[in-house]
Tab-separated table of C-alpha atoms and ligand atoms in Angstrom:
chain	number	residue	atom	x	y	z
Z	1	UNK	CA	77.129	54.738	250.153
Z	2	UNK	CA	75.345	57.259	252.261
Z	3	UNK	CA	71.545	57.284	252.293
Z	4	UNK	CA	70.452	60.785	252.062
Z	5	UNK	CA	66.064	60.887	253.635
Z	6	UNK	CA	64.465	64.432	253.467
Z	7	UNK	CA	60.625	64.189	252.972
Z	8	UNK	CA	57.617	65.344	254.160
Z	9	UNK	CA	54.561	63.462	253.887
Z	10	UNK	CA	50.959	63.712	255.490
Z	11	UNK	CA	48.284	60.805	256.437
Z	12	UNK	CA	45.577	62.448	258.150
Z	13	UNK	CA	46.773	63.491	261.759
Z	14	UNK	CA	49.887	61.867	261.196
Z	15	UNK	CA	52.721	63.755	260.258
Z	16	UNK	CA	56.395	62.499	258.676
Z	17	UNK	CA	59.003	65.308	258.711
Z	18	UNK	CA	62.489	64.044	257.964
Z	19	UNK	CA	66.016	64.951	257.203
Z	20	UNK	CA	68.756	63.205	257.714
Z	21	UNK	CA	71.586	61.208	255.644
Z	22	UNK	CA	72.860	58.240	257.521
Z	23	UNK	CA	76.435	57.198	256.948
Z	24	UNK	CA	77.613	53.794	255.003
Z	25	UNK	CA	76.596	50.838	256.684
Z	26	UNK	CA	73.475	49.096	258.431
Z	27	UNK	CA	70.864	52.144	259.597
Z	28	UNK	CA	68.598	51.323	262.249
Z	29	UNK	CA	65.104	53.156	262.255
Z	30	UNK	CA	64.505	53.090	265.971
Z	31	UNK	CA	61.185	54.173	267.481
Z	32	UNK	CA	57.989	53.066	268.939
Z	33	UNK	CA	55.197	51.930	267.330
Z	34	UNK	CA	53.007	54.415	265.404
Z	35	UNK	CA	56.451	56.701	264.640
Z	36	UNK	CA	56.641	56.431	261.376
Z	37	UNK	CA	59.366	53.814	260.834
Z	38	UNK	CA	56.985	51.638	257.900
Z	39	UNK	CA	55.591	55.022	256.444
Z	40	UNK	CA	59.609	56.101	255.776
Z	41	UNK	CA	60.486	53.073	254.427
Z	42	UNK	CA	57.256	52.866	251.909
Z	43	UNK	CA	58.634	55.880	250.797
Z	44	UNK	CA	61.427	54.748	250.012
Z	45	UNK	CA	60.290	51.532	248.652
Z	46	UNK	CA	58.222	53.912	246.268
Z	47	UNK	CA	55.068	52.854	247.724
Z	48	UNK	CA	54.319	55.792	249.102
Z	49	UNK	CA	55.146	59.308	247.154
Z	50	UNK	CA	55.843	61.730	249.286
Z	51	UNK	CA	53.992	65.222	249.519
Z	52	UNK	CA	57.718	66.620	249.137
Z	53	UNK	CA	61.433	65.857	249.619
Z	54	UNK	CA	64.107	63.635	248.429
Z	55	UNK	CA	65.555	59.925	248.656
Z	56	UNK	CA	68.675	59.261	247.650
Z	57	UNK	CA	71.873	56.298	247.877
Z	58	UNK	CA	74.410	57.887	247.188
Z	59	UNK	CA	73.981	59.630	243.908
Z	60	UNK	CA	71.259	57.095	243.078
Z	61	UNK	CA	68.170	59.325	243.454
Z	62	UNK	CA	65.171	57.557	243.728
Z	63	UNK	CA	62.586	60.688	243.925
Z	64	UNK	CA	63.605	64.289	244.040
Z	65	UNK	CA	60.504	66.399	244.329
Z	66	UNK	CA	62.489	69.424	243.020
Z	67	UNK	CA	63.610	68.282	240.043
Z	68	UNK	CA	60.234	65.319	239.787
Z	69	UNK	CA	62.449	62.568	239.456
Z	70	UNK	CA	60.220	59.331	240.481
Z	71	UNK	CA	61.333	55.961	240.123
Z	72	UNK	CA	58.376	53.322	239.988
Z	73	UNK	CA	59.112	51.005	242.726
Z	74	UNK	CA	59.763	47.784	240.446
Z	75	UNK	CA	63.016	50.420	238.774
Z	76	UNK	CA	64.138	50.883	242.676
Z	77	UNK	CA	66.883	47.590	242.568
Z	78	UNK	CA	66.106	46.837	246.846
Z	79	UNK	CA	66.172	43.592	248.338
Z	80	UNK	CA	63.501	43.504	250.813
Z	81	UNK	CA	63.264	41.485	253.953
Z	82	UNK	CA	59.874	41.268	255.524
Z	83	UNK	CA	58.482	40.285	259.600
Z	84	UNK	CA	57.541	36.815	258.101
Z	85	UNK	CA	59.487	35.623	254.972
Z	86	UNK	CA	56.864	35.490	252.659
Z	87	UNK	CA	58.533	32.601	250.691
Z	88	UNK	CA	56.586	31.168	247.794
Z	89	UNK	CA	55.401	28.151	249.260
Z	90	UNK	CA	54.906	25.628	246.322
Z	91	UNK	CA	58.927	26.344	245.197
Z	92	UNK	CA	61.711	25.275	246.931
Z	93	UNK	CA	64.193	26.961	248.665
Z	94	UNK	CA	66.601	26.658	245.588
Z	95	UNK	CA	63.679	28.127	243.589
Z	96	UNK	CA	62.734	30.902	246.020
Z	97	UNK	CA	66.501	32.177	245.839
Z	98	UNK	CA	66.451	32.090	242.086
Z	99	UNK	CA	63.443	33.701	242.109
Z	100	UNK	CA	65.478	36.852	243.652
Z	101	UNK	CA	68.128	36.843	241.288
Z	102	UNK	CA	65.252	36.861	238.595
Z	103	UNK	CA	64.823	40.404	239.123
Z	104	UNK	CA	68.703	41.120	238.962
Z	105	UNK	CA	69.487	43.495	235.735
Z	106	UNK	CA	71.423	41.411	233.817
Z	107	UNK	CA	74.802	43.526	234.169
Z	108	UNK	CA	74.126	43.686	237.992
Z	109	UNK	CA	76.796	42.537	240.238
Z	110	UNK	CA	75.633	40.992	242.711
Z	111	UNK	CA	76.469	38.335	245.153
Z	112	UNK	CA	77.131	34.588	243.618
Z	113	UNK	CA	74.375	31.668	244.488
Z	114	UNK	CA	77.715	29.631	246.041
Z	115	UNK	CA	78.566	33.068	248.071
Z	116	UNK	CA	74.837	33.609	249.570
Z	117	UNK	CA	74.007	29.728	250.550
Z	118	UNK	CA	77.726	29.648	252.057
Z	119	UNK	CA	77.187	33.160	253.836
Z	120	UNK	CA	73.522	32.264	255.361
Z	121	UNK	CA	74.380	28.620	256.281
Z	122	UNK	CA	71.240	26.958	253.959
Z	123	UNK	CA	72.857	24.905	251.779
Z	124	UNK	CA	71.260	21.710	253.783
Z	125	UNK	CA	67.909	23.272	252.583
Z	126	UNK	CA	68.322	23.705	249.273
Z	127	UNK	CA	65.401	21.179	248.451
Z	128	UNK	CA	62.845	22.147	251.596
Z	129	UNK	CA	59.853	23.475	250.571
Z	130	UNK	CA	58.557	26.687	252.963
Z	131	UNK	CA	56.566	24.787	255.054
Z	132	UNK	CA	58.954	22.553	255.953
Z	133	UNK	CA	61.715	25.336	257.850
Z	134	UNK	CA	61.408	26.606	260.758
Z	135	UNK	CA	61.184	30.465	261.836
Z	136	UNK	CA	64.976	31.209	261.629
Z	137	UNK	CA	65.512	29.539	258.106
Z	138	UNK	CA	62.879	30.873	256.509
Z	139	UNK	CA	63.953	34.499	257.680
Z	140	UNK	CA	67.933	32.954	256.129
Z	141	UNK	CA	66.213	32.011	252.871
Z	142	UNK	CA	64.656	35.744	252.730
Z	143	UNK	CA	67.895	37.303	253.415
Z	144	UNK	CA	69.226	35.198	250.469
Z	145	UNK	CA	66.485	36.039	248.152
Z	146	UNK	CA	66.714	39.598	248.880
Z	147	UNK	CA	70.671	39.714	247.923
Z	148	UNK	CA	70.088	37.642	244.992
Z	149	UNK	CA	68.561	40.325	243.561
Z	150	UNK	CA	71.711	42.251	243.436
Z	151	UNK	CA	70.133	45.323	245.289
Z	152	UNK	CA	71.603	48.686	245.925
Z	153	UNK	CA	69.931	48.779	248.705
Z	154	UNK	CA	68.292	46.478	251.730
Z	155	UNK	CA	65.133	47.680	253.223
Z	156	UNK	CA	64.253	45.200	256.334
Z	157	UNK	CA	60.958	46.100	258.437
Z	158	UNK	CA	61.352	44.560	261.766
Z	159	UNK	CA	62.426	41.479	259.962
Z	160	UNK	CA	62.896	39.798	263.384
Z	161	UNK	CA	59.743	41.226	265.370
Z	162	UNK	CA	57.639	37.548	264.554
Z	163	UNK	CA	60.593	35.717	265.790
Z	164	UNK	CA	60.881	34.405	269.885
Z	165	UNK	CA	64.397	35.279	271.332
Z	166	UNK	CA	66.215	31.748	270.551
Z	167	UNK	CA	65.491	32.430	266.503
Z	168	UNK	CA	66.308	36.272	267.263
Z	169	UNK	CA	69.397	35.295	268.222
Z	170	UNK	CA	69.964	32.599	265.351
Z	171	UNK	CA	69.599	35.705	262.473
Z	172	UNK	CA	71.198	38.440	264.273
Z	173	UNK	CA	74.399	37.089	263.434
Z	174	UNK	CA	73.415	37.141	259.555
Z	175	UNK	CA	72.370	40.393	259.579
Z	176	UNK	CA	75.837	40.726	260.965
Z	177	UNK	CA	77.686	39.487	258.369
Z	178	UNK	CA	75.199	40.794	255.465
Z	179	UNK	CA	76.144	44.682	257.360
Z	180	UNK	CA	80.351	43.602	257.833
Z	181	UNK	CA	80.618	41.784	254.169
Z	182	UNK	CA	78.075	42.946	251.509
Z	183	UNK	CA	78.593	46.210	249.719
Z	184	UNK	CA	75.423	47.349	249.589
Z	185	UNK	CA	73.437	49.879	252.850
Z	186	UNK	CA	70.700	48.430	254.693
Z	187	UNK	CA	67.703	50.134	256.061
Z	188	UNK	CA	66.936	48.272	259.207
Z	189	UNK	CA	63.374	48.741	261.308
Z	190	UNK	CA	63.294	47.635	264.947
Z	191	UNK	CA	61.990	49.101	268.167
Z	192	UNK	CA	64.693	46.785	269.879
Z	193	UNK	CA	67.185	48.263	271.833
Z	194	UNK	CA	69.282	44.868	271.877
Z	195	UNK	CA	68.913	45.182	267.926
Z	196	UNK	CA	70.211	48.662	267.764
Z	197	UNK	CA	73.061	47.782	269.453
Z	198	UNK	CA	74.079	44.819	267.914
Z	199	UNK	CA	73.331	45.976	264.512
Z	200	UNK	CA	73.850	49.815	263.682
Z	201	UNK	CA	76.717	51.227	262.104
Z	202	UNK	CA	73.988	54.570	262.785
Z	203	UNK	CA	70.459	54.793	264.504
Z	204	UNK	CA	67.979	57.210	263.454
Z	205	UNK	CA	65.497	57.494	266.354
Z	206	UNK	CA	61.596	58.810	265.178
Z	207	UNK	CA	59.111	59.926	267.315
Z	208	UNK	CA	55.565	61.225	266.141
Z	209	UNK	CA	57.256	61.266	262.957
Z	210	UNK	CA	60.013	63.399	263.536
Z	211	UNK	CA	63.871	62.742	264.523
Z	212	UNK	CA	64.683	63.080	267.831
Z	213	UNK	CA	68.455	61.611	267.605
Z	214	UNK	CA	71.047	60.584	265.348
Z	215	UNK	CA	74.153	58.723	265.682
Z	216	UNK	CA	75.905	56.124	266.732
Z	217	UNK	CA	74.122	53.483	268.761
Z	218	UNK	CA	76.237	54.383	271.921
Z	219	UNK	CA	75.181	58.207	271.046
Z	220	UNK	CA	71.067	57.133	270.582
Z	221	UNK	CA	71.110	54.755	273.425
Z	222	UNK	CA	72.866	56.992	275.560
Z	223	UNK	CA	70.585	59.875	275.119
Z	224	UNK	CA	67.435	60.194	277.708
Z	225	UNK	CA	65.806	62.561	275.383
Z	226	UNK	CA	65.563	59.429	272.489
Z	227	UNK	CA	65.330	56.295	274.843
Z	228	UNK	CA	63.037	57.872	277.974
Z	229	UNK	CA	64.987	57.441	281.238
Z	230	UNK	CA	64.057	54.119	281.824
Z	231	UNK	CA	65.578	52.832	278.468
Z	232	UNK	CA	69.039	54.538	278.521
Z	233	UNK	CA	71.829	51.944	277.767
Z	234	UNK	CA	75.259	51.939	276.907
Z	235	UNK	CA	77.246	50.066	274.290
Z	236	UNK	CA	80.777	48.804	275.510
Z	237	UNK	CA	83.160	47.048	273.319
Z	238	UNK	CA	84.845	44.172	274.632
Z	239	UNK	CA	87.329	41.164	273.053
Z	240	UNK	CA	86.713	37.455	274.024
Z	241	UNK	CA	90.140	36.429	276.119
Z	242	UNK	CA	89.442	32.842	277.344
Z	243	UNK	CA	86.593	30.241	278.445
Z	244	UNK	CA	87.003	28.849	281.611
Z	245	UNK	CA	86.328	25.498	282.959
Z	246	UNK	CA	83.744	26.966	285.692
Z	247	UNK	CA	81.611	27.941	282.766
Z	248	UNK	CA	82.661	31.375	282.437
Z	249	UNK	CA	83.805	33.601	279.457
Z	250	UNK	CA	86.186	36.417	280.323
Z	251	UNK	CA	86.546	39.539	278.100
Z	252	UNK	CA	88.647	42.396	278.207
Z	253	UNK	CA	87.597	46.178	278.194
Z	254	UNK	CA	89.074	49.346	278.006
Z	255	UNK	CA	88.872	49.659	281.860
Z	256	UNK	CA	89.727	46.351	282.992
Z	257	UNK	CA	88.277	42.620	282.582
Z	258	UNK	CA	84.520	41.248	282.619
Z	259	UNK	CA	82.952	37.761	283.369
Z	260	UNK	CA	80.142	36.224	281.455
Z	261	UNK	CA	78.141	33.469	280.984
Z	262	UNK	CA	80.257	31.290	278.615
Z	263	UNK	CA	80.056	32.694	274.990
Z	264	UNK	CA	80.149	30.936	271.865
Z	265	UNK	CA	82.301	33.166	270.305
Z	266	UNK	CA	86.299	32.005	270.267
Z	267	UNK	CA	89.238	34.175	272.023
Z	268	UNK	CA	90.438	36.905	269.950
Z	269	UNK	CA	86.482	38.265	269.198
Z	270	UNK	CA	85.449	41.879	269.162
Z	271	UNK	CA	81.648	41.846	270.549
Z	272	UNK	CA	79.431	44.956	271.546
Z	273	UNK	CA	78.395	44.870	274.778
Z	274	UNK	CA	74.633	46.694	275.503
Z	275	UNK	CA	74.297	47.439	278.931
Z	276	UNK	CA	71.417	48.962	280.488
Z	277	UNK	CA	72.068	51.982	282.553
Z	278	UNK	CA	69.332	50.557	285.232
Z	279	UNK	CA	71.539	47.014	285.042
Z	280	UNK	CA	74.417	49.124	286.715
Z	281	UNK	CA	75.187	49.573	290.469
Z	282	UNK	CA	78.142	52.167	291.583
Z	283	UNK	CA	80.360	52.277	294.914
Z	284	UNK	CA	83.193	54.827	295.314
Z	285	UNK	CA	85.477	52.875	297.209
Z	286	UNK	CA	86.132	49.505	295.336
Z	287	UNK	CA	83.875	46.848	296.828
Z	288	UNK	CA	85.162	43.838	298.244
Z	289	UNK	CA	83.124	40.867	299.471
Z	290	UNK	CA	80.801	41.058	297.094
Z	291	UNK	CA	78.816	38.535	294.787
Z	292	UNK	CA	79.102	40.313	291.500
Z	293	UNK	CA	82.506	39.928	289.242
Z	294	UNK	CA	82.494	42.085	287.077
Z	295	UNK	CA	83.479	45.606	288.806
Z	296	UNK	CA	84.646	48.373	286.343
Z	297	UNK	CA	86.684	51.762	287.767
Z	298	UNK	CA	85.969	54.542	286.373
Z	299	UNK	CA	85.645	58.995	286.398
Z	300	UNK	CA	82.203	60.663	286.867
Z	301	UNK	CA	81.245	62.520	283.771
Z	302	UNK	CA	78.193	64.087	284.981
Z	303	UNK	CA	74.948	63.769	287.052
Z	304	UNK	CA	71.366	64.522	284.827
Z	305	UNK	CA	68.073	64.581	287.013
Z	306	UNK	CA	65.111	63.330	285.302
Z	307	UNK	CA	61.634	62.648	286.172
Z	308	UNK	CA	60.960	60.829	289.607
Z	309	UNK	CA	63.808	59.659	292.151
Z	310	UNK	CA	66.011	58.786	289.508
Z	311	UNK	CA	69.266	60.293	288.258
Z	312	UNK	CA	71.346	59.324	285.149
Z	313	UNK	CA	75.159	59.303	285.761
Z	314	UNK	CA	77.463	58.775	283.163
Z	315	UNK	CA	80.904	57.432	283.637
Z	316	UNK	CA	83.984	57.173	281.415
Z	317	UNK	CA	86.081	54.509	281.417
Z	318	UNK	CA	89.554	53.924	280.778
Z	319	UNK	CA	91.413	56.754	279.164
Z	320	UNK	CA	92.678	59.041	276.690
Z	321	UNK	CA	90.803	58.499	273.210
Z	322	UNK	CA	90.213	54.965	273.923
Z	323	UNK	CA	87.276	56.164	277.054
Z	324	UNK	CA	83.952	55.133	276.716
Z	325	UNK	CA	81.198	56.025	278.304
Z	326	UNK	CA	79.100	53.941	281.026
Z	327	UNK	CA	75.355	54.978	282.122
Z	328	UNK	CA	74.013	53.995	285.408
Z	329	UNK	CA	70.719	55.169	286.302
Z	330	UNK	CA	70.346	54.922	290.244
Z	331	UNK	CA	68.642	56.965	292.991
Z	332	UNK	CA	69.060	60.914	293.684
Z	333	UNK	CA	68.677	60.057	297.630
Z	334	UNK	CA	72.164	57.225	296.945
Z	335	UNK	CA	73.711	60.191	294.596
Z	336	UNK	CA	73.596	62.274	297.648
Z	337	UNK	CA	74.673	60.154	300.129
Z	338	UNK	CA	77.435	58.964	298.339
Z	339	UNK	CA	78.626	62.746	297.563
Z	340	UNK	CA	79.005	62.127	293.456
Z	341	UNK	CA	80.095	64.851	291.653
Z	342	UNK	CA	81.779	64.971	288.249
Z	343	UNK	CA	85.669	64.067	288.208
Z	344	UNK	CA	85.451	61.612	291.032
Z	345	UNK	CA	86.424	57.993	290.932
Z	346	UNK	CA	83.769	55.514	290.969
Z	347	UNK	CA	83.308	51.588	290.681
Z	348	UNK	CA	80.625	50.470	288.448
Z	349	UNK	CA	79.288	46.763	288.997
Z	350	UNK	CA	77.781	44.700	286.744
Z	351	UNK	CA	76.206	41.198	287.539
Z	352	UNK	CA	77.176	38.919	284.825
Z	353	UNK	CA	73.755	37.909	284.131
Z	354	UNK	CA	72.630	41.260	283.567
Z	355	UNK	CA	73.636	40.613	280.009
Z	356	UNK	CA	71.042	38.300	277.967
Z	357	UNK	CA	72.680	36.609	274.686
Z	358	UNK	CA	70.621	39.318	272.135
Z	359	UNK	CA	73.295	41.708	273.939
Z	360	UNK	CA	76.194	40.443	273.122
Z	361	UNK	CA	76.962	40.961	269.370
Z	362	UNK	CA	79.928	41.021	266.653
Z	363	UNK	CA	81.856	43.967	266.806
Z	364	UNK	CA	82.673	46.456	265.082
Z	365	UNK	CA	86.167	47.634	265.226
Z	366	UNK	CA	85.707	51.553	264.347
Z	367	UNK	CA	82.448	51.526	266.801
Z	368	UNK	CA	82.174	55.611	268.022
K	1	ADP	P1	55.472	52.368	262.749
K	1	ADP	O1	55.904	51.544	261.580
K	1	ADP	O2	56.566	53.172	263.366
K	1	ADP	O3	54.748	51.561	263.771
K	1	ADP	P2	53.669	53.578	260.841
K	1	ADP	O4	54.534	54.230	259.844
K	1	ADP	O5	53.065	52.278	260.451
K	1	ADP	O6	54.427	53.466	262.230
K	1	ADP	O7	52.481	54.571	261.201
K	1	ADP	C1	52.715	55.902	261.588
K	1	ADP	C2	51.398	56.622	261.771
K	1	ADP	O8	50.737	56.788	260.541
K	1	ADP	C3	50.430	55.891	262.687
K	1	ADP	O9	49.829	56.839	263.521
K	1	ADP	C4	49.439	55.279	261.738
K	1	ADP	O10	48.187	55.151	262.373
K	1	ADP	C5	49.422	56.263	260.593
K	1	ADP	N1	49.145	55.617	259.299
K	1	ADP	C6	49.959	54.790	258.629
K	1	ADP	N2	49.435	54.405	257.465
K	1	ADP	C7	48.229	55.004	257.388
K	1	ADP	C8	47.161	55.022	256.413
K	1	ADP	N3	47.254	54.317	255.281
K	1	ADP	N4	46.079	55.760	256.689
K	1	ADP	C9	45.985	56.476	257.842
K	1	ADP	N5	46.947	56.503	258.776
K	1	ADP	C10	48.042	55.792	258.577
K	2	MG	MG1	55.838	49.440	261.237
């Protein structure tokens, strides 16, 4: 079910101008603070009425300005996931989910009790009160509440923003499953690059208030315009292969094999890789004698100057339609002396620990 934004809206100076309809799947509404991310989704929520425009899941319309269709916010049917859980605290965590499901229409479909403790791993806290979880579960029991309700759509505001990185990386791989096994599109808030590319089928980028990219996270992350110079990264998909006894975890990519950290994840996984263009170091001639492992040939796309001493070059790797596409962002003055130009062979190296665990996510098999 695509979910079709086009709405303008005015708060004092600040201005929301959007149009765009996002594809199927897990949306992430990527931009800094003060963009507009929490005014869009109140807006959608129905908390917020528009000055014009329309919302829409697939041919669920939730307010068409044109035709002044409003639904109140309570006729909506969204599961919502907020930055803390905002659990009742005096019910259990067997009541709190209930509590969700409550608000399910009675001919709803939705997800089974049985399917949503199984799915979010909180069947051993069934009988905790709030207080009593930590961080991470409360966030689990939210989740569950939210598809209790048998929604038609999830609306998460930077559900994990309140979270350090140890619980980040506990609920990222819900959200993972909730995107790769529930039914229903998810509207998903973050200013987190790691997030984006973990999570998002698409990314809609806002700044000021207005789009300034679409598509897939490789596409948004990849862009300078969208990310500033300093934030380009690139996505790269990559299948677990085998652990090895030093501690390592190799995976295998469309141009050739990579060494990690040892992953959790067994042989045989698809993961997303993010890699920040800055993380990246490139050699024509293959490099020998070096520390780092993971070395990656590829074909110079193109060189793009931006701001300062910096220049972005983008490299594909492997070939035909399985290439992807590799950013490194290094110096003009090493651009130059190394002669790059587009169509030449070049090595790209990446030290292992350049990747923290928020980076290394599920994958998706149809990832663009
Ligand atoms: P984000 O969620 O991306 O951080 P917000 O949607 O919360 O951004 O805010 C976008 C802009 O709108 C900000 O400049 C903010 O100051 C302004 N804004 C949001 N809500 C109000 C309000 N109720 N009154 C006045 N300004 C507001
Ligand atoms: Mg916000």
């Amino acid at each position: 079910m695509s979910l079709h934004l086009h709405l303008r809206h005015r708060i004092g100076e600040f201005a929301l101008d959007v149009d765009v309809t996002a594809p199927p799947g897990l949306t992430v509404l990527f931009g800094p603070s003060g963009s507009g991310k929490t005014t869009l989704v109140n807006a959608v929520a129905g908390l917020l009425r528009p000055d014009e425009g329309r919302i829409a899941a697939g041919d669920w319309v939730l307010m068409d300005s044109a035709t002044r269709i409003w639904l109140p916010p309570h006729r909506r049917r969204l599961g919502y996931v907020f930055q803390e859980g905002r659990l009742f605290p005096h019910l259990s965590v067997r009541q709190n989910l209930l509590y969700g499901r409550w608000f399910a229409p009675r001919t709803a479909r939705g997800e089974s009790l049985s399917r949503v403790i199984e799915m979010l791993g909180i069947g051993p806290l069934l009988d905790r009160r709030p207080g009593a979880l930590s961080g991470g579960e409360k966030q689990r029991v939210a989740i569950g509440r939210a598809l209790l309700a048998a929604p038609r759509l999830i609306l998460a505001d930077e559900p994990l923003a309140a979270l350090d990185e140890a619980r980040k990386a506990e609920i990222l791989p819900y959200f993972e499953r909730l995107r790769d096994e529930v039914a229903v599109p998810i509207l998903y808030v973050s200013h987190s690059s790691a997030e984006v590319a973990r999570l998002a089928t698409s990314v809609i980028a806002l700044r000021n208030g207005r789009v300034v990219a679409m598509g897939t996270p490789a596409q948004v992350l990849g862009d300078s315009a969208a990310m500033g110079a300093r934030g380009v990264a690139s996505v790269l998909r990559a299948r677990v292969v085998a652990h090895h006894p030093d501690g390592l975890s190799e995976l295998d990519t469309v141009a050739g094999r990579l060494w990690l950290p040892r992953l959790p994840q067994p042989p045989g996984t698809p993961l997303r890789l993010r890699i920040g263009a800055s993380e990246v170091i490139l050699s024509r001639a293959r490099p020998t004698g070096l520390s780092a492992l993971n070395i990656l040939p590829g074909q110079v796309l193109d060189l793009h100057d931006g701001e300062g001493p910096g220049v972005l070059v983008t490299l594909s790797l492997g070939d035909g339609s399985f290439a992807e596409r590799l950013a490194a962002r290094i110096t003009r003055r090493s651009a130059e002396a190394m002669g790059l130009a587009p169509g030449q062979t070049c090595h790209a190296i990446i030290k292992s620990v350049a990747l923290a665990p928020l980076d290394i996510g599920a994958g998706v098999p149809d990832l663009g």
